[in-house]
Short mmCIF file of C-alpha atoms in Angstrom, two decimals:
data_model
loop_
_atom_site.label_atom_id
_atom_site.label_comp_id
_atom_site.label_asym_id
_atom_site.label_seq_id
_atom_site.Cartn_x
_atom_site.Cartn_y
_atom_site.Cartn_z
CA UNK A 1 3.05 29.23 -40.92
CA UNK A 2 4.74 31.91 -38.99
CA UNK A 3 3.68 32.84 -35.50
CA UNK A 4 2.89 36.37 -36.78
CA UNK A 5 0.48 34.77 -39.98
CA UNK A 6 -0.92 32.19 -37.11
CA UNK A 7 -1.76 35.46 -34.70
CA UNK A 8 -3.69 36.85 -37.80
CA UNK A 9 -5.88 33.74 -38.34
CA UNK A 10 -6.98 33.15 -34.75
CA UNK A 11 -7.66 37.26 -35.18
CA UNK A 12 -9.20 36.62 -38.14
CA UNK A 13 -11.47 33.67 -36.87
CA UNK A 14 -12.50 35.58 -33.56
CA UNK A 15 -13.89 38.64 -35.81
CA UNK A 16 -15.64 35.95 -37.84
CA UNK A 17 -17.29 34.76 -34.83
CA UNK A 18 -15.57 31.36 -34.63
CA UNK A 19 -14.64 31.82 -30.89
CA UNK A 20 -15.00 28.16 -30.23
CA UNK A 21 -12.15 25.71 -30.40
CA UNK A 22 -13.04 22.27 -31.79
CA UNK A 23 -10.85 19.10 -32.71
CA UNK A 24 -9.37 18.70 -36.28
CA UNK A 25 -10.88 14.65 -36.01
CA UNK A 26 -14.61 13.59 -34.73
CA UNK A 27 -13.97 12.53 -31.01
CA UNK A 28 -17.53 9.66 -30.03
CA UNK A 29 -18.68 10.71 -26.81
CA UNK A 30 -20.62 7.72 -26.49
CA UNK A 31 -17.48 5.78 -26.28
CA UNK A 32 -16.54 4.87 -22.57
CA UNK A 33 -13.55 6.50 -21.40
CA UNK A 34 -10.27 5.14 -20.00
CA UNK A 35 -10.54 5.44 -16.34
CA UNK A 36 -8.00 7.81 -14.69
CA UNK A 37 -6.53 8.50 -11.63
CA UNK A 38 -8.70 10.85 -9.80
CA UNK A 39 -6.86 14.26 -9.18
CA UNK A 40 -5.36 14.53 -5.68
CA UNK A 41 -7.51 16.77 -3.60
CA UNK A 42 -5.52 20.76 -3.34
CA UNK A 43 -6.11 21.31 -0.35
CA UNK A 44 -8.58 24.70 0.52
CA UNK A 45 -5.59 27.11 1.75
CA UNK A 46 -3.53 26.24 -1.38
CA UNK A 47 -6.51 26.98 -3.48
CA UNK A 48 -6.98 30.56 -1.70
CA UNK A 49 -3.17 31.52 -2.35
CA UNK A 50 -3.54 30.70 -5.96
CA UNK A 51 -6.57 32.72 -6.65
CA UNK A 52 -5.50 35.74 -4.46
CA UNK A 53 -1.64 35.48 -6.14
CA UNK A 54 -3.07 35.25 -9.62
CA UNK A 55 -6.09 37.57 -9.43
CA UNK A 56 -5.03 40.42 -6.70
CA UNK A 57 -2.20 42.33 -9.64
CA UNK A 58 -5.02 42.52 -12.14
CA UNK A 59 -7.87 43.41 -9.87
CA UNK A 60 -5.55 45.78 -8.48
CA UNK A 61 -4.34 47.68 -11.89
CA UNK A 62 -7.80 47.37 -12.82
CA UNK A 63 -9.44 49.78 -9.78
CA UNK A 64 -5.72 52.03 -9.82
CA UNK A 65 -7.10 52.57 -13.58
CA UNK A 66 -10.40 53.09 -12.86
CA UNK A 67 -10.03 55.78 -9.94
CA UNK A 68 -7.15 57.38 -11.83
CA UNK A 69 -9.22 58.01 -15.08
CA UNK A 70 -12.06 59.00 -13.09
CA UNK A 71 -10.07 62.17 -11.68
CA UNK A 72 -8.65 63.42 -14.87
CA UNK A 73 -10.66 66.31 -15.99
CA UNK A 74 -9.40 67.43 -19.12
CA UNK A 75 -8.01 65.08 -22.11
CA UNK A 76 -4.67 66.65 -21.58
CA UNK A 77 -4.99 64.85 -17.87
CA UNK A 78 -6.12 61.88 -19.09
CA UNK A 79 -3.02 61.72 -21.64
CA UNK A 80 -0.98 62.59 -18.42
CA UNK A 81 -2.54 60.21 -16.59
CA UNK A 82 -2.02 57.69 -18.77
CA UNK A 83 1.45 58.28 -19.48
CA UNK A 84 2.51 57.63 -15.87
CA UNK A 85 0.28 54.74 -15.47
CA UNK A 86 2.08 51.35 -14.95
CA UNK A 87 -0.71 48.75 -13.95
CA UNK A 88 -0.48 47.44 -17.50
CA UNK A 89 2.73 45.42 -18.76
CA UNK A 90 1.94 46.84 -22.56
CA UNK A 91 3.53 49.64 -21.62
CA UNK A 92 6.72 48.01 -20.74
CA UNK A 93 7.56 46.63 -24.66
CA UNK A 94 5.61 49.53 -26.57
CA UNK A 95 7.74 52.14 -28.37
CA UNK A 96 5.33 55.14 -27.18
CA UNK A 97 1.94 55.55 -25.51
CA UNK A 98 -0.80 56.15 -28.91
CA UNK A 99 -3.64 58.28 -27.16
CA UNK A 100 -5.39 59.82 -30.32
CA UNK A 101 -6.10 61.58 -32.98
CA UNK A 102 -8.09 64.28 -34.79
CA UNK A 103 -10.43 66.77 -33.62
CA UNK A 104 -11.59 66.53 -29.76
CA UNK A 105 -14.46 68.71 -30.83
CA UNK A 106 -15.94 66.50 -33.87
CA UNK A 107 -19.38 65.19 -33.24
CA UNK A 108 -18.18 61.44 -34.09
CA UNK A 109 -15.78 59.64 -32.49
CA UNK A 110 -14.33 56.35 -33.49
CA UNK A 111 -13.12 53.85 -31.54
CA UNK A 112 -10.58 50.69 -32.96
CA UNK A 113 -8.74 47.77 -31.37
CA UNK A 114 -5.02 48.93 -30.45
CA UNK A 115 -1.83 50.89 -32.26
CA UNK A 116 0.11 48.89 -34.19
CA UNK A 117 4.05 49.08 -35.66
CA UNK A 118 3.16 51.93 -37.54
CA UNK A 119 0.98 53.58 -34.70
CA UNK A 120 3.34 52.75 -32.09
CA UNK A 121 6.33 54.52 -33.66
CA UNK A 122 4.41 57.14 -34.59
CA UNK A 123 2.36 58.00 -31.62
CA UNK A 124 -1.09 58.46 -33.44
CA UNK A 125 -3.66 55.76 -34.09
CA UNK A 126 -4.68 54.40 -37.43
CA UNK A 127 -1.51 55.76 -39.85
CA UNK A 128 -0.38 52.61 -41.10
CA UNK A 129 -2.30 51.10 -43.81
CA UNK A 130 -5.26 50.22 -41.89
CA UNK A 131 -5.51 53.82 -41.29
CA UNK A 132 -5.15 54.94 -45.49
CA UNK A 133 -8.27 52.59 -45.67
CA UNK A 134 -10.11 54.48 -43.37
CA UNK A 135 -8.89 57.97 -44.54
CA UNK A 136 -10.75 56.55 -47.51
CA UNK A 137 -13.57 55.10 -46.00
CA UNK A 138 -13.98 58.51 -44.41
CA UNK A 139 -13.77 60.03 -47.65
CA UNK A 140 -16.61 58.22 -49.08
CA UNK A 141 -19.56 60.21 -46.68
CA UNK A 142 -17.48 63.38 -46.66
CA UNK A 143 -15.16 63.43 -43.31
CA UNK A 144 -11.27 63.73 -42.65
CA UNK A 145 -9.46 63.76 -40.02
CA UNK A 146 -10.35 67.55 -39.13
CA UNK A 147 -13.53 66.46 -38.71
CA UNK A 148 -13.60 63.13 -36.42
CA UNK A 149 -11.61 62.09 -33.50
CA UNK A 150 -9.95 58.15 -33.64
CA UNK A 151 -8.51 56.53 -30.54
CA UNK A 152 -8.36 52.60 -29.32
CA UNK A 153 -9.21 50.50 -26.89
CA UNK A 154 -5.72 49.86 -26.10
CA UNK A 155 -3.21 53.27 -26.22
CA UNK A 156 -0.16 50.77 -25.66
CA UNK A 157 0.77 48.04 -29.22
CA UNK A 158 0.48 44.19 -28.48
CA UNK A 159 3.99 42.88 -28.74
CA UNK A 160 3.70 41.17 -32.28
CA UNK A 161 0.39 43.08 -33.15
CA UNK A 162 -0.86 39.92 -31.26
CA UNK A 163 -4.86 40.18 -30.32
CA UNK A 164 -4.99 41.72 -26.85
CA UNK A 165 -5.52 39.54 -23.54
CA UNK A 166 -8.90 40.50 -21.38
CA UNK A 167 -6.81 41.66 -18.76
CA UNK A 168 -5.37 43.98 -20.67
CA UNK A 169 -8.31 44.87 -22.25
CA UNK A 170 -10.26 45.37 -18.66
CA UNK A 171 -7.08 47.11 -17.39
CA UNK A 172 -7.16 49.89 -20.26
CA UNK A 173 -11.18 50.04 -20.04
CA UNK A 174 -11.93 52.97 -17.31
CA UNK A 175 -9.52 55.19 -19.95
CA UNK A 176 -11.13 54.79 -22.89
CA UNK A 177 -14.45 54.61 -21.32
CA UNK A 178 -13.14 58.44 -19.74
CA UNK A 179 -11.80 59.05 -23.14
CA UNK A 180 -15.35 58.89 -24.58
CA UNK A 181 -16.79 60.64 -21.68
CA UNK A 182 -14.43 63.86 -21.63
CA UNK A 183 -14.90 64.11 -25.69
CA UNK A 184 -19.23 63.72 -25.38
CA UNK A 185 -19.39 62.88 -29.19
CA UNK A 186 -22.92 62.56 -30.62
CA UNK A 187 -22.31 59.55 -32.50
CA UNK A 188 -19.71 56.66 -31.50
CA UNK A 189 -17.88 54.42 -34.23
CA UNK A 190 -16.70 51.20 -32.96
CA UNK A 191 -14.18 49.41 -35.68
CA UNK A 192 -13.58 45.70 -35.41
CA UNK A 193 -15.06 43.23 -32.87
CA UNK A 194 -12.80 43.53 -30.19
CA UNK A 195 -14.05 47.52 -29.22
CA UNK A 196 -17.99 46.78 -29.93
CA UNK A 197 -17.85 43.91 -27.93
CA UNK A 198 -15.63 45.80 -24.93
CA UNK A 199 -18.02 48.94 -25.39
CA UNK A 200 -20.84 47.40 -25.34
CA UNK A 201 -20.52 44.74 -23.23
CA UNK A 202 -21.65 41.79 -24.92
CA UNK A 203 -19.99 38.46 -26.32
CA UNK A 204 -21.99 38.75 -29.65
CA UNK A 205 -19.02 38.60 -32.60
CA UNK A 206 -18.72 41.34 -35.30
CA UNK A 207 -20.84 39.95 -37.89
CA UNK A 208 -23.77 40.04 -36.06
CA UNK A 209 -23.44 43.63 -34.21
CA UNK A 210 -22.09 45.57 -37.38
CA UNK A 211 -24.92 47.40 -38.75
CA UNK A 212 -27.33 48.35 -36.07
CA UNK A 213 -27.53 51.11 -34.27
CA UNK A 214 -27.21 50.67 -30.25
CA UNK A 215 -26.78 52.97 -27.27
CA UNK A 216 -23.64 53.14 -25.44
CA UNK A 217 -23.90 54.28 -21.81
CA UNK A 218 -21.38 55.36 -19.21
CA UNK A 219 -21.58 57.15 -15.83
CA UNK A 220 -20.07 60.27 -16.89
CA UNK A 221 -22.11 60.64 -20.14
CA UNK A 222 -25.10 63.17 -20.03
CA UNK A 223 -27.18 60.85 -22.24
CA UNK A 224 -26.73 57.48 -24.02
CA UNK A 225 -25.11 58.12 -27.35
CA UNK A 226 -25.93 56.06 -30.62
CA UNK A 227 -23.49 53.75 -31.17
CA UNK A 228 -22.60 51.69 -34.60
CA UNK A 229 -20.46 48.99 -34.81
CA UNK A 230 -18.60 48.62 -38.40
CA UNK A 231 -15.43 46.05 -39.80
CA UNK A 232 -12.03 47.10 -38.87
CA UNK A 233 -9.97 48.22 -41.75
CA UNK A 234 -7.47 45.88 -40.82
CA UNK A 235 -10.10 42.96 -41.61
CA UNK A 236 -11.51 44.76 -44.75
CA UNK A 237 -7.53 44.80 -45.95
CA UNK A 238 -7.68 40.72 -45.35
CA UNK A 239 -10.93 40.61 -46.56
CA UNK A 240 -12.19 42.74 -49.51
CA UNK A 241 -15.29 41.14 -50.17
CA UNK A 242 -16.98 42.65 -46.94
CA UNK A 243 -16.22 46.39 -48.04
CA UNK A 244 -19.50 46.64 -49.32
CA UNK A 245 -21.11 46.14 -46.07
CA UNK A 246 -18.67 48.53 -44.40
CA UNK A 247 -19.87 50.91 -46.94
CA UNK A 248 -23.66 50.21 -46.05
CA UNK A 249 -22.36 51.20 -42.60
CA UNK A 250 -20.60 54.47 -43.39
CA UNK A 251 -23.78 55.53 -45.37
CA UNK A 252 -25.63 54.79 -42.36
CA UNK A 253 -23.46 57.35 -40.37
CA UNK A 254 -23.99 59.71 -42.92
CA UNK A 255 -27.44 59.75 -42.44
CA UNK A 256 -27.50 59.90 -38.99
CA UNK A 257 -24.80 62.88 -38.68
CA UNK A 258 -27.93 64.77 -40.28
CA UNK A 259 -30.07 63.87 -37.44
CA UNK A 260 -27.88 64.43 -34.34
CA UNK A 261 -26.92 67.58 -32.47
#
Protein backbone atom coordinates (compact mmCIF):
# COMPACT_ATOMS: atom_id res chain seq x y z
CA UNK A 1 0.00 0.00 0.00
CA UNK A 2 1.22 3.40 -0.81
CA UNK A 3 1.56 6.09 1.81
CA UNK A 4 -0.97 8.20 -0.16
CA UNK A 5 -3.76 4.90 -0.29
CA UNK A 6 -2.65 4.33 3.63
CA UNK A 7 -3.50 8.33 4.36
CA UNK A 8 -6.97 7.57 2.72
CA UNK A 9 -7.83 4.57 4.96
CA UNK A 10 -6.91 6.07 8.33
CA UNK A 11 -9.19 9.14 6.64
CA UNK A 12 -11.52 6.82 5.76
CA UNK A 13 -11.70 4.99 9.23
CA UNK A 14 -11.79 8.37 11.28
CA UNK A 15 -15.07 9.50 9.20
CA UNK A 16 -16.38 6.03 9.97
CA UNK A 17 -15.94 6.66 13.52
CA UNK A 18 -13.19 4.10 14.15
CA UNK A 19 -10.95 6.68 15.99
CA UNK A 20 -9.58 4.02 18.26
CA UNK A 21 -6.41 2.12 17.56
CA UNK A 22 -6.46 -1.55 18.62
CA UNK A 23 -3.89 -4.53 18.10
CA UNK A 24 -4.12 -6.79 14.95
CA UNK A 25 -3.72 -10.05 17.78
CA UNK A 26 -5.79 -10.43 21.27
CA UNK A 27 -3.23 -9.14 23.93
CA UNK A 28 -4.61 -11.17 27.91
CA UNK A 29 -4.52 -8.54 30.34
CA UNK A 30 -4.84 -10.94 32.99
CA UNK A 31 -1.46 -12.20 32.17
CA UNK A 32 1.29 -10.76 34.59
CA UNK A 33 3.63 -8.57 32.96
CA UNK A 34 7.43 -8.66 32.64
CA UNK A 35 8.72 -6.34 35.19
CA UNK A 36 10.63 -3.29 33.84
CA UNK A 37 12.93 -0.89 34.81
CA UNK A 38 11.09 1.94 36.30
CA UNK A 39 11.59 5.20 34.18
CA UNK A 40 14.26 7.52 35.61
CA UNK A 41 12.58 10.40 37.32
CA UNK A 42 12.83 13.95 34.61
CA UNK A 43 13.46 16.07 36.78
CA UNK A 44 10.57 19.17 37.33
CA UNK A 45 12.65 22.05 35.41
CA UNK A 46 13.26 19.68 32.44
CA UNK A 47 9.63 18.89 32.38
CA UNK A 48 8.70 22.81 32.32
CA UNK A 49 11.15 23.48 29.26
CA UNK A 50 9.56 20.72 27.33
CA UNK A 51 6.02 21.78 27.72
CA UNK A 52 6.74 25.57 27.30
CA UNK A 53 9.23 24.65 24.03
CA UNK A 54 6.62 22.38 22.55
CA UNK A 55 3.37 24.19 23.41
CA UNK A 56 4.38 28.15 23.45
CA UNK A 57 4.66 28.23 18.95
CA UNK A 58 1.19 26.77 18.77
CA UNK A 59 -0.46 28.60 21.59
CA UNK A 60 1.15 31.49 20.18
CA UNK A 61 -0.08 31.18 16.29
CA UNK A 62 -3.19 30.16 17.78
CA UNK A 63 -4.09 33.76 19.78
CA UNK A 64 -1.92 35.83 16.63
CA UNK A 65 -4.91 34.03 14.58
CA UNK A 66 -7.48 34.66 16.76
CA UNK A 67 -6.88 38.54 17.40
CA UNK A 68 -5.98 38.97 13.73
CA UNK A 69 -9.33 37.49 12.40
CA UNK A 70 -11.14 39.25 14.98
CA UNK A 71 -10.08 42.78 13.43
CA UNK A 72 -10.81 42.08 9.86
CA UNK A 73 -14.02 43.67 8.98
CA UNK A 74 -14.80 42.88 5.60
CA UNK A 75 -14.11 39.34 3.76
CA UNK A 76 -11.75 41.16 1.52
CA UNK A 77 -9.69 41.78 5.06
CA UNK A 78 -10.04 38.58 6.15
CA UNK A 79 -8.58 37.19 2.67
CA UNK A 80 -5.82 39.88 3.35
CA UNK A 81 -5.39 38.87 6.55
CA UNK A 82 -4.98 35.60 5.84
CA UNK A 83 -2.69 35.90 3.09
CA UNK A 84 0.01 37.51 5.26
CA UNK A 85 -0.54 35.21 8.08
CA UNK A 86 2.42 32.87 8.88
CA UNK A 87 1.56 31.11 12.31
CA UNK A 88 0.67 28.04 10.30
CA UNK A 89 3.48 25.87 8.46
CA UNK A 90 0.63 24.81 5.66
CA UNK A 91 1.29 27.75 4.17
CA UNK A 92 4.89 27.13 3.66
CA UNK A 93 4.36 23.82 1.06
CA UNK A 94 0.83 24.97 -0.40
CA UNK A 95 0.79 26.22 -4.00
CA UNK A 96 -1.77 29.20 -3.10
CA UNK A 97 -3.94 30.27 -0.17
CA UNK A 98 -7.90 28.63 -1.21
CA UNK A 99 -10.25 31.19 0.71
CA UNK A 100 -13.65 30.53 -1.13
CA UNK A 101 -16.06 30.41 -3.33
CA UNK A 102 -19.49 31.44 -4.62
CA UNK A 103 -21.81 34.00 -3.54
CA UNK A 104 -20.96 35.93 -0.09
CA UNK A 105 -24.59 36.91 -0.13
CA UNK A 106 -26.31 33.27 -0.42
CA UNK A 107 -28.34 32.33 2.57
CA UNK A 108 -26.34 28.86 2.92
CA UNK A 109 -23.00 28.46 3.43
CA UNK A 110 -21.03 25.28 3.34
CA UNK A 111 -18.24 24.43 5.08
CA UNK A 112 -15.62 21.21 4.01
CA UNK A 113 -12.32 19.85 5.31
CA UNK A 114 -9.32 21.57 3.30
CA UNK A 115 -8.25 22.34 -0.64
CA UNK A 116 -6.78 19.74 -2.21
CA UNK A 117 -4.30 19.32 -5.58
CA UNK A 118 -6.92 20.51 -7.62
CA UNK A 119 -8.06 23.35 -5.11
CA UNK A 120 -4.66 24.31 -4.30
CA UNK A 121 -3.59 25.06 -7.89
CA UNK A 122 -6.55 26.54 -8.56
CA UNK A 123 -7.23 28.81 -5.70
CA UNK A 124 -11.01 27.91 -5.18
CA UNK A 125 -12.39 25.17 -2.97
CA UNK A 126 -14.19 22.08 -4.10
CA UNK A 127 -13.18 22.02 -8.19
CA UNK A 128 -11.63 18.80 -8.34
CA UNK A 129 -13.83 15.89 -8.45
CA UNK A 130 -15.06 16.08 -5.03
CA UNK A 131 -16.35 19.35 -6.04
CA UNK A 132 -18.34 17.89 -9.64
CA UNK A 133 -20.08 15.66 -6.94
CA UNK A 134 -21.27 18.40 -5.12
CA UNK A 135 -22.10 20.66 -8.15
CA UNK A 136 -24.40 17.69 -8.51
CA UNK A 137 -25.48 17.17 -5.21
CA UNK A 138 -26.39 20.85 -5.36
CA UNK A 139 -28.22 20.25 -8.38
CA UNK A 140 -30.49 17.77 -6.95
CA UNK A 141 -32.57 20.57 -4.46
CA UNK A 142 -32.06 23.32 -7.03
CA UNK A 143 -28.71 25.42 -6.06
CA UNK A 144 -25.36 26.30 -7.97
CA UNK A 145 -22.73 27.95 -7.22
CA UNK A 146 -24.48 31.50 -7.74
CA UNK A 147 -26.47 30.63 -5.14
CA UNK A 148 -24.27 29.22 -2.07
CA UNK A 149 -20.96 30.16 -0.74
CA UNK A 150 -18.20 26.97 -0.07
CA UNK A 151 -15.05 27.51 1.94
CA UNK A 152 -12.91 24.99 4.41
CA UNK A 153 -11.74 24.61 7.50
CA UNK A 154 -8.32 24.76 6.31
CA UNK A 155 -7.60 27.65 3.29
CA UNK A 156 -3.93 26.12 3.01
CA UNK A 157 -3.73 21.92 1.21
CA UNK A 158 -2.19 19.17 3.56
CA UNK A 159 1.04 18.18 1.93
CA UNK A 160 -0.13 14.75 0.39
CA UNK A 161 -3.92 15.59 0.87
CA UNK A 162 -2.91 14.01 4.28
CA UNK A 163 -5.86 14.49 7.11
CA UNK A 164 -5.00 17.72 8.92
CA UNK A 165 -3.15 17.79 12.46
CA UNK A 166 -5.31 19.58 15.49
CA UNK A 167 -2.88 22.16 15.59
CA UNK A 168 -3.42 23.07 12.43
CA UNK A 169 -6.85 22.70 12.64
CA UNK A 170 -7.04 25.03 16.03
CA UNK A 171 -4.53 27.39 14.32
CA UNK A 172 -6.91 28.03 11.17
CA UNK A 173 -10.14 28.01 13.57
CA UNK A 174 -10.64 31.92 14.62
CA UNK A 175 -10.68 32.38 10.43
CA UNK A 176 -13.15 30.28 9.50
CA UNK A 177 -15.09 30.80 12.58
CA UNK A 178 -14.75 34.92 11.25
CA UNK A 179 -15.40 33.57 7.86
CA UNK A 180 -18.87 32.38 8.98
CA UNK A 181 -19.41 35.38 11.05
CA UNK A 182 -18.68 38.20 8.32
CA UNK A 183 -20.95 36.05 5.68
CA UNK A 184 -24.19 35.63 8.55
CA UNK A 185 -25.69 32.75 6.38
CA UNK A 186 -29.08 31.44 7.56
CA UNK A 187 -28.29 27.94 7.22
CA UNK A 188 -24.65 26.32 7.68
CA UNK A 189 -23.52 23.05 5.71
CA UNK A 190 -20.80 21.21 7.31
CA UNK A 191 -19.27 18.37 4.76
CA UNK A 192 -17.28 15.53 6.21
CA UNK A 193 -16.44 14.86 9.89
CA UNK A 194 -13.52 16.78 10.32
CA UNK A 195 -15.60 20.51 9.97
CA UNK A 196 -18.85 19.24 12.08
CA UNK A 197 -16.78 18.05 14.63
CA UNK A 198 -14.35 21.45 14.60
CA UNK A 199 -17.67 23.60 14.29
CA UNK A 200 -19.37 22.19 16.63
CA UNK A 201 -17.18 21.23 19.05
CA UNK A 202 -17.75 17.78 19.82
CA UNK A 203 -15.76 14.36 19.35
CA UNK A 204 -18.98 12.57 18.07
CA UNK A 205 -17.81 10.96 14.39
CA UNK A 206 -19.79 11.68 11.15
CA UNK A 207 -22.14 8.92 11.19
CA UNK A 208 -23.75 9.85 14.10
CA UNK A 209 -24.00 13.87 13.62
CA UNK A 210 -25.03 13.74 9.81
CA UNK A 211 -28.64 14.26 9.70
CA UNK A 212 -29.76 16.41 12.53
CA UNK A 213 -30.17 19.68 12.68
CA UNK A 214 -27.96 21.64 15.47
CA UNK A 215 -27.16 25.25 16.28
CA UNK A 216 -23.85 26.64 15.67
CA UNK A 217 -22.88 29.62 17.83
CA UNK A 218 -20.08 32.16 17.70
CA UNK A 219 -19.42 35.54 19.37
CA UNK A 220 -19.82 37.59 16.42
CA UNK A 221 -23.06 35.91 15.18
CA UNK A 222 -26.40 37.84 15.88
CA UNK A 223 -28.20 34.54 16.56
CA UNK A 224 -27.36 30.80 16.54
CA UNK A 225 -27.76 29.53 13.02
CA UNK A 226 -29.10 25.93 12.13
CA UNK A 227 -26.50 23.88 11.35
CA UNK A 228 -26.51 20.29 9.36
CA UNK A 229 -23.85 18.10 9.16
CA UNK A 230 -23.78 15.88 5.77
CA UNK A 231 -20.87 13.18 4.09
CA UNK A 232 -18.07 14.80 2.32
CA UNK A 233 -18.09 14.21 -1.34
CA UNK A 234 -14.77 12.99 -1.12
CA UNK A 235 -16.16 9.97 1.12
CA UNK A 236 -19.37 9.57 -1.03
CA UNK A 237 -16.68 9.17 -4.17
CA UNK A 238 -15.01 6.17 -1.88
CA UNK A 239 -18.15 5.17 -0.81
CA UNK A 240 -21.28 5.15 -3.05
CA UNK A 241 -23.50 3.25 -1.01
CA UNK A 242 -24.02 6.23 1.53
CA UNK A 243 -25.28 8.71 -1.30
CA UNK A 244 -28.62 7.96 -0.40
CA UNK A 245 -28.30 9.30 2.98
CA UNK A 246 -26.47 12.38 1.69
CA UNK A 247 -29.46 12.80 -0.41
CA UNK A 248 -31.90 12.48 2.70
CA UNK A 249 -29.68 15.34 3.90
CA UNK A 250 -29.82 17.68 0.92
CA UNK A 251 -33.68 17.21 0.92
CA UNK A 252 -33.58 18.20 4.39
CA UNK A 253 -31.89 21.58 3.40
CA UNK A 254 -34.34 22.02 0.92
CA UNK A 255 -36.94 22.10 3.22
CA UNK A 256 -35.53 24.18 5.58
CA UNK A 257 -34.30 26.98 2.93
CA UNK A 258 -38.27 27.41 2.81
CA UNK A 259 -38.42 28.15 6.40
CA UNK A 260 -35.47 30.52 7.03
CA UNK A 261 -35.04 34.23 6.40
Amino acid sequence: MTPDAALAALRWLAEMGADEPISETPVDRFLASTPREAPRPIPPASVGRAISSAGAPRAEAELSARESAAKARTLAELESTLAGFDGCALKATATRLVFADGNPKARIMFVGEAPGADEDRQGKPFVGVSGQLLDRMLSWIGLDRSTVYISNILPWRPPGNRAPTPAEIAICLPFIERHIELVDPAILIMLGGTAAKTLLGTAEGINRLRGRWMDYSSQGLPRPLPALATFHPAYLLRQPAQKRDAWRDFLTVKNKLKTVL
